[in-house]
């Protein structure tokens, strides 16, 4: 569902003059401060909800809310560093007990991609970096062989992997469906990663373990 590309109409913004009571503005400012946003953004969101329009910010929040619900209890969730982002941590049975970090970053104005997934270990351990890059290459090659992605859809460097999430071809896909699809993808990657490392140091068996995730 996250692979085909399609265009997305963009919401333009303009400056308008509105006459509001001071009490309303004060209430809006308090709410905006509590939510960590600006007065303009909050008013825009409130008006959009009142007329039944889904803003990019609301859509991103709904996607990440569904994703968070899927990950809760299975992964460690970190507080969002910025709007449209969610970081997920998963421990790995390996020397020094490293933790892999998955960071989902959604694009506010998606054109060819809905967002991007970053995956990396915070480590200087050369062996772990080499093994993680080998896994990412194995996974990416398997995806390309299945036609799930192209070479330009991912990058691997310094022990980190980035993977684009394409805009689905289905025009009426919901934010909940997108959040669920991203969650299932991350679970699958994480399970394959752990199966790969469990088979090391036998590289052949490790690659076979990943291949099992792509069998029909």
mmCIF file with all atom_site columns, C-alpha atoms in Angstrom:
data_model
loop_
_atom_site.group_PDB
_atom_site.id
_atom_site.type_symbol
_atom_site.label_atom_id
_atom_site.label_alt_id
_atom_site.label_comp_id
_atom_site.label_asym_id
_atom_site.label_entity_id
_atom_site.label_seq_id
_atom_site.pdbx_PDB_ins_code
_atom_site.Cartn_x
_atom_site.Cartn_y
_atom_site.Cartn_z
_atom_site.occupancy
_atom_site.B_iso_or_equiv
_atom_site.pdbx_formal_charge
_atom_site.auth_seq_id
_atom_site.auth_comp_id
_atom_site.auth_asym_id
_atom_site.auth_atom_id
_atom_site.pdbx_PDB_model_num
ATOM 1   C CA . UNK A 1 1   ? 0.000   0.000   0.000  1.00 0.00 ? 1   UNK A CA 1
ATOM 2   C CA . UNK A 1 2   ? 2.972   2.314   0.489  1.00 0.00 ? 2   UNK A CA 1
ATOM 3   C CA . UNK A 1 3   ? 4.728   1.775   -2.781 1.00 0.00 ? 3   UNK A CA 1
ATOM 4   C CA . UNK A 1 4   ? 3.020   3.411   -5.754 1.00 0.00 ? 4   UNK A CA 1
ATOM 5   C CA . UNK A 1 5   ? 3.380   7.100   -6.428 1.00 0.00 ? 5   UNK A CA 1
ATOM 6   C CA . UNK A 1 6   ? 0.696   9.669   -7.009 1.00 0.00 ? 6   UNK A CA 1
ATOM 7   C CA . UNK A 1 7   ? 0.419   13.422  -6.671 1.00 0.00 ? 7   UNK A CA 1
ATOM 8   C CA . UNK A 1 8   ? -1.160  15.111  -3.666 1.00 0.00 ? 8   UNK A CA 1
ATOM 9   C CA . UNK A 1 9   ? -2.880  18.495  -3.926 1.00 0.00 ? 9   UNK A CA 1
ATOM 10  C CA . UNK A 1 10  ? -1.217  21.083  -1.706 1.00 0.00 ? 10  UNK A CA 1
ATOM 11  C CA . UNK A 1 11  ? -3.039  23.406  0.688  1.00 0.00 ? 11  UNK A CA 1
ATOM 12  C CA . UNK A 1 12  ? -2.056  27.026  0.097  1.00 0.00 ? 12  UNK A CA 1
ATOM 13  C CA . UNK A 1 13  ? -1.997  29.567  2.891  1.00 0.00 ? 13  UNK A CA 1
ATOM 14  C CA . UNK A 1 14  ? -2.848  33.266  2.853  1.00 0.00 ? 14  UNK A CA 1
ATOM 15  C CA . UNK A 1 15  ? -3.130  36.116  5.348  1.00 0.00 ? 15  UNK A CA 1
ATOM 16  C CA . UNK A 1 16  ? -6.652  37.159  6.395  1.00 0.00 ? 16  UNK A CA 1
ATOM 17  C CA . UNK A 1 17  ? -7.962  39.766  8.823  1.00 0.00 ? 17  UNK A CA 1
ATOM 18  C CA . UNK A 1 18  ? -10.382 38.428  11.430 1.00 0.00 ? 18  UNK A CA 1
ATOM 19  C CA . UNK A 1 19  ? -12.222 40.269  14.180 1.00 0.00 ? 19  UNK A CA 1
ATOM 20  C CA . UNK A 1 20  ? -12.069 38.152  17.347 1.00 0.00 ? 20  UNK A CA 1
ATOM 21  C CA . UNK A 1 21  ? -12.925 38.938  20.941 1.00 0.00 ? 21  UNK A CA 1
ATOM 22  C CA . UNK A 1 22  ? -10.031 39.291  23.354 1.00 0.00 ? 22  UNK A CA 1
ATOM 23  C CA . UNK A 1 23  ? -11.408 36.509  25.543 1.00 0.00 ? 23  UNK A CA 1
ATOM 24  C CA . UNK A 1 24  ? -11.416 34.108  22.592 1.00 0.00 ? 24  UNK A CA 1
ATOM 25  C CA . UNK A 1 25  ? -7.867  35.053  21.638 1.00 0.00 ? 25  UNK A CA 1
ATOM 26  C CA . UNK A 1 26  ? -6.681  34.545  25.218 1.00 0.00 ? 26  UNK A CA 1
ATOM 27  C CA . UNK A 1 27  ? -8.302  31.113  25.330 1.00 0.00 ? 27  UNK A CA 1
ATOM 28  C CA . UNK A 1 28  ? -6.732  30.208  21.989 1.00 0.00 ? 28  UNK A CA 1
ATOM 29  C CA . UNK A 1 29  ? -3.325  31.371  23.190 1.00 0.00 ? 29  UNK A CA 1
ATOM 30  C CA . UNK A 1 30  ? -3.574  29.226  26.325 1.00 0.00 ? 30  UNK A CA 1
ATOM 31  C CA . UNK A 1 31  ? -4.529  26.185  24.274 1.00 0.00 ? 31  UNK A CA 1
ATOM 32  C CA . UNK A 1 32  ? -1.802  26.875  21.714 1.00 0.00 ? 32  UNK A CA 1
ATOM 33  C CA . UNK A 1 33  ? 0.803   27.151  24.469 1.00 0.00 ? 33  UNK A CA 1
ATOM 34  C CA . UNK A 1 34  ? -0.354  23.892  26.033 1.00 0.00 ? 34  UNK A CA 1
ATOM 35  C CA . UNK A 1 35  ? -0.115  22.126  22.666 1.00 0.00 ? 35  UNK A CA 1
ATOM 36  C CA . UNK A 1 36  ? 3.243   23.653  21.779 1.00 0.00 ? 36  UNK A CA 1
ATOM 37  C CA . UNK A 1 37  ? 1.970   25.342  18.640 1.00 0.00 ? 37  UNK A CA 1
ATOM 38  C CA . UNK A 1 38  ? 1.294   28.865  17.403 1.00 0.00 ? 38  UNK A CA 1
ATOM 39  C CA . UNK A 1 39  ? -1.926  30.858  17.553 1.00 0.00 ? 39  UNK A CA 1
ATOM 40  C CA . UNK A 1 40  ? -2.264  30.821  13.760 1.00 0.00 ? 40  UNK A CA 1
ATOM 41  C CA . UNK A 1 41  ? -1.731  27.066  13.508 1.00 0.00 ? 41  UNK A CA 1
ATOM 42  C CA . UNK A 1 42  ? -4.267  26.345  16.226 1.00 0.00 ? 42  UNK A CA 1
ATOM 43  C CA . UNK A 1 43  ? -6.922  28.644  14.740 1.00 0.00 ? 43  UNK A CA 1
ATOM 44  C CA . UNK A 1 44  ? -6.302  27.064  11.342 1.00 0.00 ? 44  UNK A CA 1
ATOM 45  C CA . UNK A 1 45  ? -6.767  23.599  12.860 1.00 0.00 ? 45  UNK A CA 1
ATOM 46  C CA . UNK A 1 46  ? -9.912  24.551  14.784 1.00 0.00 ? 46  UNK A CA 1
ATOM 47  C CA . UNK A 1 47  ? -11.516 26.122  11.725 1.00 0.00 ? 47  UNK A CA 1
ATOM 48  C CA . UNK A 1 48  ? -10.577 23.122  9.586  1.00 0.00 ? 48  UNK A CA 1
ATOM 49  C CA . UNK A 1 49  ? -12.191 20.744  12.087 1.00 0.00 ? 49  UNK A CA 1
ATOM 50  C CA . UNK A 1 50  ? -15.310 22.922  12.234 1.00 0.00 ? 50  UNK A CA 1
ATOM 51  C CA . UNK A 1 51  ? -15.820 22.703  8.456  1.00 0.00 ? 51  UNK A CA 1
ATOM 52  C CA . UNK A 1 52  ? -14.723 19.080  8.161  1.00 0.00 ? 52  UNK A CA 1
ATOM 53  C CA . UNK A 1 53  ? -11.388 19.726  6.429  1.00 0.00 ? 53  UNK A CA 1
ATOM 54  C CA . UNK A 1 54  ? -8.373  17.573  7.303  1.00 0.00 ? 54  UNK A CA 1
ATOM 55  C CA . UNK A 1 55  ? -5.195  19.647  7.416  1.00 0.00 ? 55  UNK A CA 1
ATOM 56  C CA . UNK A 1 56  ? -1.756  18.138  6.722  1.00 0.00 ? 56  UNK A CA 1
ATOM 57  C CA . UNK A 1 57  ? -0.923  18.538  10.411 1.00 0.00 ? 57  UNK A CA 1
ATOM 58  C CA . UNK A 1 58  ? -4.074  16.658  11.458 1.00 0.00 ? 58  UNK A CA 1
ATOM 59  C CA . UNK A 1 59  ? -3.402  13.896  8.955  1.00 0.00 ? 59  UNK A CA 1
ATOM 60  C CA . UNK A 1 60  ? 0.188   13.471  10.156 1.00 0.00 ? 60  UNK A CA 1
ATOM 61  C CA . UNK A 1 61  ? -0.986  13.405  13.772 1.00 0.00 ? 61  UNK A CA 1
ATOM 62  C CA . UNK A 1 62  ? -3.623  10.767  12.992 1.00 0.00 ? 62  UNK A CA 1
ATOM 63  C CA . UNK A 1 63  ? -1.089  8.580   11.155 1.00 0.00 ? 63  UNK A CA 1
ATOM 64  C CA . UNK A 1 64  ? 1.372   8.767   14.043 1.00 0.00 ? 64  UNK A CA 1
ATOM 65  C CA . UNK A 1 65  ? -1.345  8.160   16.626 1.00 0.00 ? 65  UNK A CA 1
ATOM 66  C CA . UNK A 1 66  ? -2.307  4.903   14.918 1.00 0.00 ? 66  UNK A CA 1
ATOM 67  C CA . UNK A 1 67  ? 1.366   3.986   14.599 1.00 0.00 ? 67  UNK A CA 1
ATOM 68  C CA . UNK A 1 68  ? 1.950   4.682   18.292 1.00 0.00 ? 68  UNK A CA 1
ATOM 69  C CA . UNK A 1 69  ? -1.000  2.507   19.260 1.00 0.00 ? 69  UNK A CA 1
ATOM 70  C CA . UNK A 1 70  ? 0.423   -0.370  17.207 1.00 0.00 ? 70  UNK A CA 1
ATOM 71  C CA . UNK A 1 71  ? 3.875   -0.034  18.759 1.00 0.00 ? 71  UNK A CA 1
ATOM 72  C CA . UNK A 1 72  ? 2.843   0.446   22.390 1.00 0.00 ? 72  UNK A CA 1
ATOM 73  C CA . UNK A 1 73  ? 3.821   -2.538  24.514 1.00 0.00 ? 73  UNK A CA 1
ATOM 74  C CA . UNK A 1 74  ? 6.064   -3.991  21.809 1.00 0.00 ? 74  UNK A CA 1
ATOM 75  C CA . UNK A 1 75  ? 8.620   -1.216  21.369 1.00 0.00 ? 75  UNK A CA 1
ATOM 76  C CA . UNK A 1 76  ? 9.941   1.720   23.350 1.00 0.00 ? 76  UNK A CA 1
ATOM 77  C CA . UNK A 1 77  ? 8.406   4.971   22.132 1.00 0.00 ? 77  UNK A CA 1
ATOM 78  C CA . UNK A 1 78  ? 10.232  8.263   22.516 1.00 0.00 ? 78  UNK A CA 1
ATOM 79  C CA . UNK A 1 79  ? 8.553   11.620  22.840 1.00 0.00 ? 79  UNK A CA 1
ATOM 80  C CA . UNK A 1 80  ? 8.311   13.313  19.469 1.00 0.00 ? 80  UNK A CA 1
ATOM 81  C CA . UNK A 1 81  ? 11.154  15.725  18.831 1.00 0.00 ? 81  UNK A CA 1
ATOM 82  C CA . UNK A 1 82  ? 9.137   17.575  16.202 1.00 0.00 ? 82  UNK A CA 1
ATOM 83  C CA . UNK A 1 83  ? 5.762   17.586  14.506 1.00 0.00 ? 83  UNK A CA 1
ATOM 84  C CA . UNK A 1 84  ? 5.307   14.711  12.087 1.00 0.00 ? 84  UNK A CA 1
ATOM 85  C CA . UNK A 1 85  ? 7.985   12.542  13.700 1.00 0.00 ? 85  UNK A CA 1
ATOM 86  C CA . UNK A 1 86  ? 8.012   9.477   15.928 1.00 0.00 ? 86  UNK A CA 1
ATOM 87  C CA . UNK A 1 87  ? 11.003  7.538   17.250 1.00 0.00 ? 87  UNK A CA 1
ATOM 88  C CA . UNK A 1 88  ? 10.717  3.850   18.110 1.00 0.00 ? 88  UNK A CA 1
ATOM 89  C CA . UNK A 1 89  ? 13.423  1.857   19.895 1.00 0.00 ? 89  UNK A CA 1
ATOM 90  C CA . UNK A 1 90  ? 13.953  -1.897  19.933 1.00 0.00 ? 90  UNK A CA 1
ATOM 91  C CA . UNK A 1 91  ? 16.655  -3.839  21.850 1.00 0.00 ? 91  UNK A CA 1
ATOM 92  C CA . UNK A 1 92  ? 18.785  -6.404  20.047 1.00 0.00 ? 92  UNK A CA 1
ATOM 93  C CA . UNK A 1 93  ? 20.394  -9.548  21.462 1.00 0.00 ? 93  UNK A CA 1
ATOM 94  C CA . UNK A 1 94  ? 23.969  -8.826  20.505 1.00 0.00 ? 94  UNK A CA 1
ATOM 95  C CA . UNK A 1 95  ? 27.220  -7.930  22.197 1.00 0.00 ? 95  UNK A CA 1
ATOM 96  C CA . UNK A 1 96  ? 26.812  -4.931  24.527 1.00 0.00 ? 96  UNK A CA 1
ATOM 97  C CA . UNK A 1 97  ? 22.991  -5.129  24.115 1.00 0.00 ? 97  UNK A CA 1
ATOM 98  C CA . UNK A 1 98  ? 22.573  -2.388  21.492 1.00 0.00 ? 98  UNK A CA 1
ATOM 99  C CA . UNK A 1 99  ? 19.269  -0.722  20.664 1.00 0.00 ? 99  UNK A CA 1
ATOM 100 C CA . UNK A 1 100 ? 18.103  0.041   17.154 1.00 0.00 ? 100 UNK A CA 1
ATOM 101 C CA . UNK A 1 101 ? 16.223  3.267   16.641 1.00 0.00 ? 101 UNK A CA 1
ATOM 102 C CA . UNK A 1 102 ? 13.515  3.625   13.993 1.00 0.00 ? 102 UNK A CA 1
ATOM 103 C CA . UNK A 1 103 ? 12.513  7.210   13.272 1.00 0.00 ? 103 UNK A CA 1
ATOM 104 C CA . UNK A 1 104 ? 9.441   7.869   11.156 1.00 0.00 ? 104 UNK A CA 1
ATOM 105 C CA . UNK A 1 105 ? 9.397   11.304  9.545  1.00 0.00 ? 105 UNK A CA 1
ATOM 106 C CA . UNK A 1 106 ? 6.253   12.316  7.655  1.00 0.00 ? 106 UNK A CA 1
ATOM 107 C CA . UNK A 1 107 ? 6.330   15.052  5.031  1.00 0.00 ? 107 UNK A CA 1
ATOM 108 C CA . UNK A 1 108 ? 3.915   17.924  5.544  1.00 0.00 ? 108 UNK A CA 1
ATOM 109 C CA . UNK A 1 109 ? 3.739   18.505  1.802  1.00 0.00 ? 109 UNK A CA 1
ATOM 110 C CA . UNK A 1 110 ? 4.176   15.066  0.229  1.00 0.00 ? 110 UNK A CA 1
ATOM 111 C CA . UNK A 1 111 ? 4.840   15.075  -3.487 1.00 0.00 ? 111 UNK A CA 1
ATOM 112 C CA . UNK A 1 112 ? 6.401   11.738  -4.407 1.00 0.00 ? 112 UNK A CA 1
ATOM 113 C CA . UNK A 1 113 ? 6.769   10.282  -0.923 1.00 0.00 ? 113 UNK A CA 1
ATOM 114 C CA . UNK A 1 114 ? 4.633   10.228  2.195  1.00 0.00 ? 114 UNK A CA 1
ATOM 115 C CA . UNK A 1 115 ? 7.697   10.261  4.418  1.00 0.00 ? 115 UNK A CA 1
ATOM 116 C CA . UNK A 1 116 ? 10.867  8.421   5.287  1.00 0.00 ? 116 UNK A CA 1
ATOM 117 C CA . UNK A 1 117 ? 11.992  5.774   7.754  1.00 0.00 ? 117 UNK A CA 1
ATOM 118 C CA . UNK A 1 118 ? 15.415  6.111   9.383  1.00 0.00 ? 118 UNK A CA 1
ATOM 119 C CA . UNK A 1 119 ? 16.948  3.094   11.116 1.00 0.00 ? 119 UNK A CA 1
ATOM 120 C CA . UNK A 1 120 ? 20.264  3.108   12.949 1.00 0.00 ? 120 UNK A CA 1
ATOM 121 C CA . UNK A 1 121 ? 22.238  2.006   15.990 1.00 0.00 ? 121 UNK A CA 1
ATOM 122 C CA . UNK A 1 122 ? 23.938  4.587   18.170 1.00 0.00 ? 122 UNK A CA 1
ATOM 123 C CA . UNK A 1 123 ? 27.304  2.892   18.236 1.00 0.00 ? 123 UNK A CA 1
ATOM 124 C CA . UNK A 1 124 ? 30.940  3.221   17.288 1.00 0.00 ? 124 UNK A CA 1
ATOM 125 C CA . UNK A 1 125 ? 31.388  -0.552  17.294 1.00 0.00 ? 125 UNK A CA 1
ATOM 126 C CA . UNK A 1 126 ? 32.776  -1.379  13.859 1.00 0.00 ? 126 UNK A CA 1
ATOM 127 C CA . UNK A 1 127 ? 31.566  -4.979  13.944 1.00 0.00 ? 127 UNK A CA 1
ATOM 128 C CA . UNK A 1 128 ? 27.998  -3.918  14.741 1.00 0.00 ? 128 UNK A CA 1
ATOM 129 C CA . UNK A 1 129 ? 28.084  -1.240  12.044 1.00 0.00 ? 129 UNK A CA 1
ATOM 130 C CA . UNK A 1 130 ? 29.325  -3.762  9.475  1.00 0.00 ? 130 UNK A CA 1
ATOM 131 C CA . UNK A 1 131 ? 26.724  -6.365  10.461 1.00 0.00 ? 131 UNK A CA 1
ATOM 132 C CA . UNK A 1 132 ? 23.876  -3.844  10.465 1.00 0.00 ? 132 UNK A CA 1
ATOM 133 C CA . UNK A 1 133 ? 24.855  -2.518  7.036  1.00 0.00 ? 133 UNK A CA 1
ATOM 134 C CA . UNK A 1 134 ? 25.011  -6.091  5.740  1.00 0.00 ? 134 UNK A CA 1
ATOM 135 C CA . UNK A 1 135 ? 21.475  -6.677  7.016  1.00 0.00 ? 135 UNK A CA 1
ATOM 136 C CA . UNK A 1 136 ? 20.164  -3.451  5.495  1.00 0.00 ? 136 UNK A CA 1
ATOM 137 C CA . UNK A 1 137 ? 21.685  -4.375  2.122  1.00 0.00 ? 137 UNK A CA 1
ATOM 138 C CA . UNK A 1 138 ? 20.190  -7.870  2.334  1.00 0.00 ? 138 UNK A CA 1
ATOM 139 C CA . UNK A 1 139 ? 16.771  -6.452  3.164  1.00 0.00 ? 139 UNK A CA 1
ATOM 140 C CA . UNK A 1 140 ? 16.929  -3.771  0.459  1.00 0.00 ? 140 UNK A CA 1
ATOM 141 C CA . UNK A 1 141 ? 18.030  -6.271  -2.190 1.00 0.00 ? 141 UNK A CA 1
ATOM 142 C CA . UNK A 1 142 ? 15.148  -8.572  -1.255 1.00 0.00 ? 142 UNK A CA 1
ATOM 143 C CA . UNK A 1 143 ? 12.694  -5.681  -1.536 1.00 0.00 ? 143 UNK A CA 1
ATOM 144 C CA . UNK A 1 144 ? 14.033  -4.697  -4.949 1.00 0.00 ? 144 UNK A CA 1
ATOM 145 C CA . UNK A 1 145 ? 13.845  -8.283  -6.198 1.00 0.00 ? 145 UNK A CA 1
ATOM 146 C CA . UNK A 1 146 ? 10.177  -8.330  -5.198 1.00 0.00 ? 146 UNK A CA 1
ATOM 147 C CA . UNK A 1 147 ? 9.592   -4.973  -6.875 1.00 0.00 ? 147 UNK A CA 1
ATOM 148 C CA . UNK A 1 148 ? 8.704   -3.262  -3.611 1.00 0.00 ? 148 UNK A CA 1
ATOM 149 C CA . UNK A 1 149 ? 11.205  -0.456  -4.096 1.00 0.00 ? 149 UNK A CA 1
ATOM 150 C CA . UNK A 1 150 ? 13.915  0.939   -6.345 1.00 0.00 ? 150 UNK A CA 1
ATOM 151 C CA . UNK A 1 151 ? 17.553  1.673   -5.663 1.00 0.00 ? 151 UNK A CA 1
ATOM 152 C CA . UNK A 1 152 ? 16.706  5.376   -5.332 1.00 0.00 ? 152 UNK A CA 1
ATOM 153 C CA . UNK A 1 153 ? 14.193  4.659   -2.559 1.00 0.00 ? 153 UNK A CA 1
ATOM 154 C CA . UNK A 1 154 ? 16.786  3.835   0.091  1.00 0.00 ? 154 UNK A CA 1
ATOM 155 C CA . UNK A 1 155 ? 20.305  4.639   1.232  1.00 0.00 ? 155 UNK A CA 1
ATOM 156 C CA . UNK A 1 156 ? 22.778  2.829   3.488  1.00 0.00 ? 156 UNK A CA 1
ATOM 157 C CA . UNK A 1 157 ? 25.736  4.602   5.064  1.00 0.00 ? 157 UNK A CA 1
ATOM 158 C CA . UNK A 1 158 ? 27.593  4.693   8.393  1.00 0.00 ? 158 UNK A CA 1
ATOM 159 C CA . UNK A 1 159 ? 25.454  1.924   9.847  1.00 0.00 ? 159 UNK A CA 1
ATOM 160 C CA . UNK A 1 160 ? 22.220  3.760   9.039  1.00 0.00 ? 160 UNK A CA 1
ATOM 161 C CA . UNK A 1 161 ? 19.426  2.945   6.589  1.00 0.00 ? 161 UNK A CA 1
ATOM 162 C CA . UNK A 1 162 ? 16.826  5.262   5.095  1.00 0.00 ? 162 UNK A CA 1
ATOM 163 C CA . UNK A 1 163 ? 13.733  4.067   3.250  1.00 0.00 ? 163 UNK A CA 1
ATOM 164 C CA . UNK A 1 164 ? 11.106  6.217   1.532  1.00 0.00 ? 164 UNK A CA 1
ATOM 165 C CA . UNK A 1 165 ? 7.409   5.525   2.027  1.00 0.00 ? 165 UNK A CA 1
ATOM 166 C CA . UNK A 1 166 ? 5.682   6.248   -1.260 1.00 0.00 ? 166 UNK A CA 1
ATOM 167 C CA . UNK A 1 167 ? 2.259   7.800   -1.505 1.00 0.00 ? 167 UNK A CA 1
ATOM 168 C CA . UNK A 1 168 ? -0.299  5.026   -2.009 1.00 0.00 ? 168 UNK A CA 1
ATOM 169 C CA . UNK A 1 169 ? -2.091  4.753   -5.326 1.00 0.00 ? 169 UNK A CA 1
ATOM 170 C CA . UNK A 1 170 ? -5.380  4.298   -3.484 1.00 0.00 ? 170 UNK A CA 1
ATOM 171 C CA . UNK A 1 171 ? -6.824  7.844   -3.419 1.00 0.00 ? 171 UNK A CA 1
ATOM 172 C CA . UNK A 1 172 ? -9.105  7.408   -0.395 1.00 0.00 ? 172 UNK A CA 1
ATOM 173 C CA . UNK A 1 173 ? -6.662  5.659   1.922  1.00 0.00 ? 173 UNK A CA 1
ATOM 174 C CA . UNK A 1 174 ? -7.197  6.791   5.502  1.00 0.00 ? 174 UNK A CA 1
ATOM 175 C CA . UNK A 1 175 ? -4.647  8.042   8.000  1.00 0.00 ? 175 UNK A CA 1
ATOM 176 C CA . UNK A 1 176 ? -5.440  5.027   10.158 1.00 0.00 ? 176 UNK A CA 1
ATOM 177 C CA . UNK A 1 177 ? -4.663  2.656   7.274  1.00 0.00 ? 177 UNK A CA 1
ATOM 178 C CA . UNK A 1 178 ? -1.375  4.437   6.614  1.00 0.00 ? 178 UNK A CA 1
ATOM 179 C CA . UNK A 1 179 ? -0.365  4.331   10.271 1.00 0.00 ? 179 UNK A CA 1
ATOM 180 C CA . UNK A 1 180 ? -1.206  0.640   10.457 1.00 0.00 ? 180 UNK A CA 1
ATOM 181 C CA . UNK A 1 181 ? 0.744   -0.120  7.267  1.00 0.00 ? 181 UNK A CA 1
ATOM 182 C CA . UNK A 1 182 ? 3.829   1.727   8.515  1.00 0.00 ? 182 UNK A CA 1
ATOM 183 C CA . UNK A 1 183 ? 3.581   -0.102  11.829 1.00 0.00 ? 183 UNK A CA 1
ATOM 184 C CA . UNK A 1 184 ? 3.367   -3.503  10.161 1.00 0.00 ? 184 UNK A CA 1
ATOM 185 C CA . UNK A 1 185 ? 6.358   -2.653  7.989  1.00 0.00 ? 185 UNK A CA 1
ATOM 186 C CA . UNK A 1 186 ? 8.512   -1.657  10.960 1.00 0.00 ? 186 UNK A CA 1
ATOM 187 C CA . UNK A 1 187 ? 7.511   -4.815  12.844 1.00 0.00 ? 187 UNK A CA 1
ATOM 188 C CA . UNK A 1 188 ? 8.519   -6.891  9.828  1.00 0.00 ? 188 UNK A CA 1
ATOM 189 C CA . UNK A 1 189 ? 11.875  -5.158  9.449  1.00 0.00 ? 189 UNK A CA 1
ATOM 190 C CA . UNK A 1 190 ? 12.587  -5.520  13.162 1.00 0.00 ? 190 UNK A CA 1
ATOM 191 C CA . UNK A 1 191 ? 11.699  -9.222  13.162 1.00 0.00 ? 191 UNK A CA 1
ATOM 192 C CA . UNK A 1 192 ? 13.930  -9.815  10.131 1.00 0.00 ? 192 UNK A CA 1
ATOM 193 C CA . UNK A 1 193 ? 16.770  -7.870  11.753 1.00 0.00 ? 193 UNK A CA 1
ATOM 194 C CA . UNK A 1 194 ? 16.622  -10.028 14.875 1.00 0.00 ? 194 UNK A CA 1
ATOM 195 C CA . UNK A 1 195 ? 16.416  -13.231 12.837 1.00 0.00 ? 195 UNK A CA 1
ATOM 196 C CA . UNK A 1 196 ? 19.444  -12.098 10.829 1.00 0.00 ? 196 UNK A CA 1
ATOM 197 C CA . UNK A 1 197 ? 21.579  -11.350 13.893 1.00 0.00 ? 197 UNK A CA 1
ATOM 198 C CA . UNK A 1 198 ? 20.473  -14.566 15.608 1.00 0.00 ? 198 UNK A CA 1
ATOM 199 C CA . UNK A 1 199 ? 21.944  -16.543 12.684 1.00 0.00 ? 199 UNK A CA 1
ATOM 200 C CA . UNK A 1 200 ? 25.325  -14.795 12.766 1.00 0.00 ? 200 UNK A CA 1
ATOM 201 C CA . UNK A 1 201 ? 28.214  -15.419 12.364 1.00 0.00 ? 201 UNK A CA 1
ATOM 202 C CA . UNK A 1 202 ? 26.940  -17.684 9.574  1.00 0.00 ? 202 UNK A CA 1
ATOM 203 C CA . UNK A 1 203 ? 26.264  -15.042 6.923  1.00 0.00 ? 203 UNK A CA 1
ATOM 204 C CA . UNK A 1 204 ? 24.582  -17.509 4.590  1.00 0.00 ? 204 UNK A CA 1
ATOM 205 C CA . UNK A 1 205 ? 22.074  -18.605 7.223  1.00 0.00 ? 205 UNK A CA 1
ATOM 206 C CA . UNK A 1 206 ? 21.502  -14.990 8.178  1.00 0.00 ? 206 UNK A CA 1
ATOM 207 C CA . UNK A 1 207 ? 20.591  -14.084 4.594  1.00 0.00 ? 207 UNK A CA 1
ATOM 208 C CA . UNK A 1 208 ? 18.318  -17.130 4.382  1.00 0.00 ? 208 UNK A CA 1
ATOM 209 C CA . UNK A 1 209 ? 16.563  -15.962 7.540  1.00 0.00 ? 209 UNK A CA 1
ATOM 210 C CA . UNK A 1 210 ? 15.768  -12.652 5.852  1.00 0.00 ? 210 UNK A CA 1
ATOM 211 C CA . UNK A 1 211 ? 14.637  -14.391 2.666  1.00 0.00 ? 211 UNK A CA 1
ATOM 212 C CA . UNK A 1 212 ? 11.968  -16.212 4.696  1.00 0.00 ? 212 UNK A CA 1
ATOM 213 C CA . UNK A 1 213 ? 10.192  -12.894 5.173  1.00 0.00 ? 213 UNK A CA 1
ATOM 214 C CA . UNK A 1 214 ? 9.713   -12.590 1.406  1.00 0.00 ? 214 UNK A CA 1
ATOM 215 C CA . UNK A 1 215 ? 8.388   -16.053 0.616  1.00 0.00 ? 215 UNK A CA 1
ATOM 216 C CA . UNK A 1 216 ? 4.846   -16.106 -0.756 1.00 0.00 ? 216 UNK A CA 1
#
